[in-house]
Tab-separated table of C-alpha atoms in Angstrom:
chain	number	residue	atom	x	y	z
D	1	LEU	CA	18.731	232.675	150.684
D	2	ASP	CA	19.167	231.973	147.017
D	3	GLN	CA	15.887	231.289	145.218
D	4	ALA	CA	17.239	227.941	143.972
D	5	VAL	CA	17.386	226.511	147.505
D	6	ARG	CA	14.433	224.245	148.202
D	7	PRO	CA	12.399	225.018	151.342
D	8	SER	CA	13.365	221.682	152.904
D	9	HIS	CA	17.061	222.445	152.335
D	10	GLY	CA	16.657	225.936	153.778
D	11	PHE	CA	14.924	224.442	156.829
D	12	SER	CA	17.738	221.905	157.343
D	13	MET	CA	20.402	224.570	156.942
D	14	ARG	CA	18.554	226.837	159.387
D	15	ASN	CA	18.383	224.035	161.947
D	16	PHE	CA	22.140	223.551	161.634
D	17	ALA	CA	22.708	227.279	162.184
D	18	LEU	CA	20.222	227.363	165.088
D	19	GLY	CA	22.035	224.430	166.688
D	20	LEU	CA	25.154	226.584	166.720
D	21	LEU	CA	23.347	229.744	167.819
D	22	ILE	CA	21.828	228.217	170.979
D	23	THR	CA	25.126	227.334	172.655
D	24	PRO	CA	28.028	229.596	173.652
D	25	GLU	CA	30.446	227.137	171.993
D	26	GLY	CA	28.471	227.214	168.756
D	27	ARG	CA	28.357	231.006	168.745
D	28	ALA	CA	32.122	231.084	169.344
D	29	ALA	CA	32.635	228.732	166.372
D	30	ILE	CA	30.687	231.060	164.072
D	31	ASP	CA	32.576	234.060	165.514
D	32	GLY	CA	35.739	232.432	164.103
D	33	LEU	CA	34.391	232.305	160.543
D	34	ARG	CA	34.946	234.879	157.809
D	35	PRO	CA	32.492	237.814	157.892
D	36	ASP	CA	30.705	236.681	154.714
D	37	LEU	CA	30.023	233.255	156.254
D	38	GLN	CA	28.831	234.875	159.485
D	39	LYS	CA	26.371	236.996	157.467
D	40	ALA	CA	25.171	233.899	155.616
D	41	MET	CA	24.513	232.118	158.935
D	42	ALA	CA	22.619	235.114	160.308
D	43	ARG	CA	20.567	235.344	157.107
D	44	LEU	CA	19.680	231.657	157.346
D	45	ILE	CA	18.483	232.115	160.908
D	46	ARG	CA	16.588	235.361	160.416
D	47	HIS	CA	15.006	234.803	157.039
D	48	THR	CA	14.030	231.134	156.895
D	49	ALA	CA	10.606	230.485	158.358
D	50	THR	CA	10.090	227.559	160.712
D	51	PRO	CA	7.295	225.496	159.199
D	52	ARG	CA	4.778	223.636	161.282
D	53	ARG	CA	5.659	219.987	161.287
D	54	PRO	CA	3.082	217.686	159.716
D	55	VAL	CA	1.249	215.507	162.221
D	56	SER	CA	-0.935	212.427	161.986
D	57	ASP	CA	-4.654	212.173	162.660
D	58	THR	CA	-3.750	210.307	165.860
D	59	THR	CA	-1.749	213.316	167.062
D	60	LEU	CA	-4.495	215.774	166.138
D	61	LYS	CA	-7.054	213.680	168.040
D	62	PHE	CA	-4.728	213.450	171.063
D	63	ARG	CA	-4.169	217.232	171.129
D	64	HIS	CA	-7.883	217.892	170.781
D	65	GLU	CA	-8.670	215.552	173.686
D	66	ALA	CA	-6.034	217.196	175.905
D	67	ALA	CA	-7.387	220.665	175.129
D	68	GLU	CA	-10.966	219.483	175.734
D	69	VAL	CA	-10.066	218.107	179.186
D	70	LEU	CA	-8.488	221.447	180.117
D	71	ARG	CA	-11.466	223.404	178.764
D	72	ARG	CA	-13.939	221.301	180.775
D	73	ALA	CA	-11.828	221.770	183.901
D	74	GLY	CA	-11.837	225.544	183.390
D	75	ARG	CA	-8.027	225.663	183.085
D	76	PRO	CA	-6.531	228.418	180.911
D	77	TYR	CA	-4.241	227.208	178.140
D	78	ASP	CA	-2.705	228.292	174.845
D	79	LEU	CA	-2.255	226.075	171.795
D	80	ASP	CA	0.503	226.150	169.167
D	81	ILE	CA	2.776	228.771	170.746
D	82	SER	CA	5.465	229.933	168.327
D	83	LEU	CA	8.799	230.456	170.035
D	84	GLY	CA	10.521	231.419	166.808
D	85	VAL	CA	12.508	228.193	166.678
D	86	GLY	CA	9.371	226.058	166.469
D	87	PHE	CA	5.972	225.510	167.965
D	88	VAL	CA	5.098	224.366	171.473
D	89	ASP	CA	1.891	222.351	171.332
D	90	LEU	CA	0.303	223.457	174.602
D	91	ALA	CA	1.106	226.051	177.270
D	92	LEU	CA	-0.367	226.038	180.764
D	93	PRO	CA	-0.095	229.407	182.497
D	94	GLY	CA	-0.037	229.715	186.253
D	95	PRO	CA	2.250	228.459	189.006
D	96	GLU	CA	3.087	225.316	187.004
D	97	GLY	CA	4.317	227.269	183.982
D	98	VAL	CA	4.559	224.249	181.710
D	99	PHE	CA	5.116	224.201	177.973
D	100	TRP	CA	3.963	220.804	176.689
D	101	LEU	CA	5.135	218.909	173.632
D	102	LEU	CA	2.330	216.490	172.783
D	103	ASP	CA	3.807	213.685	170.695
D	104	GLY	CA	2.023	211.349	168.339
D	105	PRO	CA	3.464	208.295	166.578
D	106	GLU	CA	5.400	210.354	164.000
D	107	ALA	CA	7.671	211.698	166.770
D	108	PHE	CA	9.145	208.242	167.411
D	109	ARG	CA	11.153	205.567	165.664
D	110	ARG	CA	9.086	202.463	165.016
D	111	PRO	CA	6.248	203.338	167.430
D	112	PHE	CA	4.137	200.281	166.602
D	113	ARG	CA	6.579	197.468	167.374
D	114	THR	CA	4.887	194.205	168.248
D	115	ASP	CA	7.598	192.713	170.494
D	116	SER	CA	6.063	194.104	173.686
D	117	THR	CA	2.805	195.531	174.976
D	118	ARG	CA	4.290	198.980	175.667
D	119	PRO	CA	7.304	199.569	173.448
D	120	LYS	CA	10.081	201.796	174.731
D	121	LEU	CA	9.561	204.792	172.521
D	122	GLU	CA	12.619	206.508	171.070
D	123	LEU	CA	12.258	210.074	169.795
D	124	VAL	CA	13.486	210.816	166.284
D	125	PRO	CA	16.474	213.200	166.118
D	126	MET	CA	14.352	216.179	165.005
D	127	GLU	CA	12.179	215.853	168.115
D	128	LEU	CA	15.242	215.697	170.381
D	129	PHE	CA	16.564	218.811	168.632
D	130	ARG	CA	13.202	220.566	169.070
D	131	SER	CA	13.460	220.004	172.845
D	132	GLU	CA	17.007	221.379	172.888
D	133	LEU	CA	15.929	224.500	171.000
D	134	PHE	CA	13.051	225.220	173.374
D	135	MET	CA	15.150	224.607	176.477
D	136	ALA	CA	17.766	227.000	175.123
D	137	VAL	CA	15.371	229.878	174.414
D	138	LEU	CA	13.624	229.479	177.778
D	139	GLN	CA	16.855	230.087	179.730
D	140	LYS	CA	17.228	233.556	181.219
D	141	GLY	CA	19.347	235.817	179.032
D	142	ALA	CA	19.579	233.311	176.180
D	143	VAL	CA	17.494	235.284	173.688
D	144	GLU	CA	19.540	238.429	174.332
D	145	ALA	CA	22.816	236.520	173.829
D	146	MET	CA	21.510	235.103	170.545
D	147	GLU	CA	20.463	238.559	169.352
D	148	ALA	CA	23.875	240.029	170.205
D	149	SER	CA	25.590	237.300	168.180
D	150	LEU	CA	23.250	237.719	165.210
D	151	ASN	CA	23.878	241.485	165.193
D	152	ALA	CA	27.652	240.940	165.328
D	153	TRP	CA	27.538	238.409	162.470
D	154	GLU	CA	25.496	240.806	160.366
D	155	GLY	CA	27.984	243.578	161.148
D	156	GLU	CA	25.173	245.836	162.310
D	157	ALA	CA	24.518	247.934	165.348
D	158	PRO	CA	22.326	246.270	167.936
D	159	ARG	CA	18.670	246.364	166.979
D	160	ASN	CA	16.181	247.870	169.336
D	161	GLY	CA	13.517	245.430	168.203
D	162	LYS	CA	11.147	243.767	170.568
D	163	GLU	CA	11.591	240.275	169.112
D	164	VAL	CA	14.392	237.928	168.147
D	165	LEU	CA	13.384	235.071	165.882
D	166	GLY	CA	9.769	235.774	166.775
D	167	ILE	CA	10.563	235.426	170.489
D	168	PRO	CA	9.819	238.459	172.670
D	169	GLN	CA	13.167	239.607	174.095
D	170	ASP	CA	11.554	239.829	177.480
D	171	MET	CA	9.071	236.984	177.247
D	172	ALA	CA	8.099	237.377	180.875
D	173	ARG	CA	6.893	240.936	180.461
D	174	SER	CA	5.166	240.378	177.129
D	175	LYS	CA	1.396	240.431	177.004
D	176	ARG	CA	1.374	236.885	175.698
D	177	PHE	CA	3.482	235.363	178.480
D	178	PRO	CA	2.933	237.485	181.605
D	179	TRP	CA	3.021	234.405	183.819
D	180	LEU	CA	6.666	233.628	182.971
D	181	GLU	CA	8.053	236.457	185.106
D	182	ALA	CA	7.027	235.064	188.481
D	183	HIS	CA	7.434	231.385	187.756
D	184	GLU	CA	10.047	229.019	186.438
D	185	VAL	CA	8.910	227.535	183.151
D	186	ARG	CA	9.283	223.876	182.473
D	187	LEU	CA	9.207	221.917	179.241
D	188	ALA	CA	7.423	218.572	179.414
D	189	ARG	CA	6.526	215.832	176.941
D	190	LEU	CA	3.536	213.544	176.798
D	191	ASP	CA	2.922	210.924	174.144
D	192	TRP	CA	-0.377	209.603	172.906
D	193	LEU	CA	0.143	206.175	174.515
D	194	GLU	CA	0.638	207.708	177.980
D	195	TRP	CA	-2.552	209.703	177.404
D	196	GLU	CA	-4.637	206.594	176.732
């Protein structure tokens, strides 16, 4: 990316490109662009880092409490798992195979409304998009399809790398996620109000 592009603009542009990359229709749309635009899209995706999203003290406290409950129960878990397209807050290995998104107030529109005792929380668009990204990369064969498209857009031979966007091409057989191979992985959300 050009040095004049602000990090926030690069992040927004990368999210747009990722939104296209994760679906067959989006990849087909980029396939129809001129080669220079395809290379620009691939460069956005490959070379723009996904920053950690800022969270509130309420969210940090909630995540700490969830991890502490698991630690006391003797349950294995991983925190802040990078899947290349963002960070999963908590991963529970084993037969459940659950990646958890632990949401604090900043993940919702107007979380402190006073018109009811338990407001119906509505996720902000970035949080909805984060779920879509994770669901896409957790589908079998999705990471390989994304890598093939990125290679084609760059006009390069397929890479023999072990990772795409920081995601192991075979997540199930990687040392970090050995439990994925035998079990279906689910993505779940829990907000701080449900936790209380």
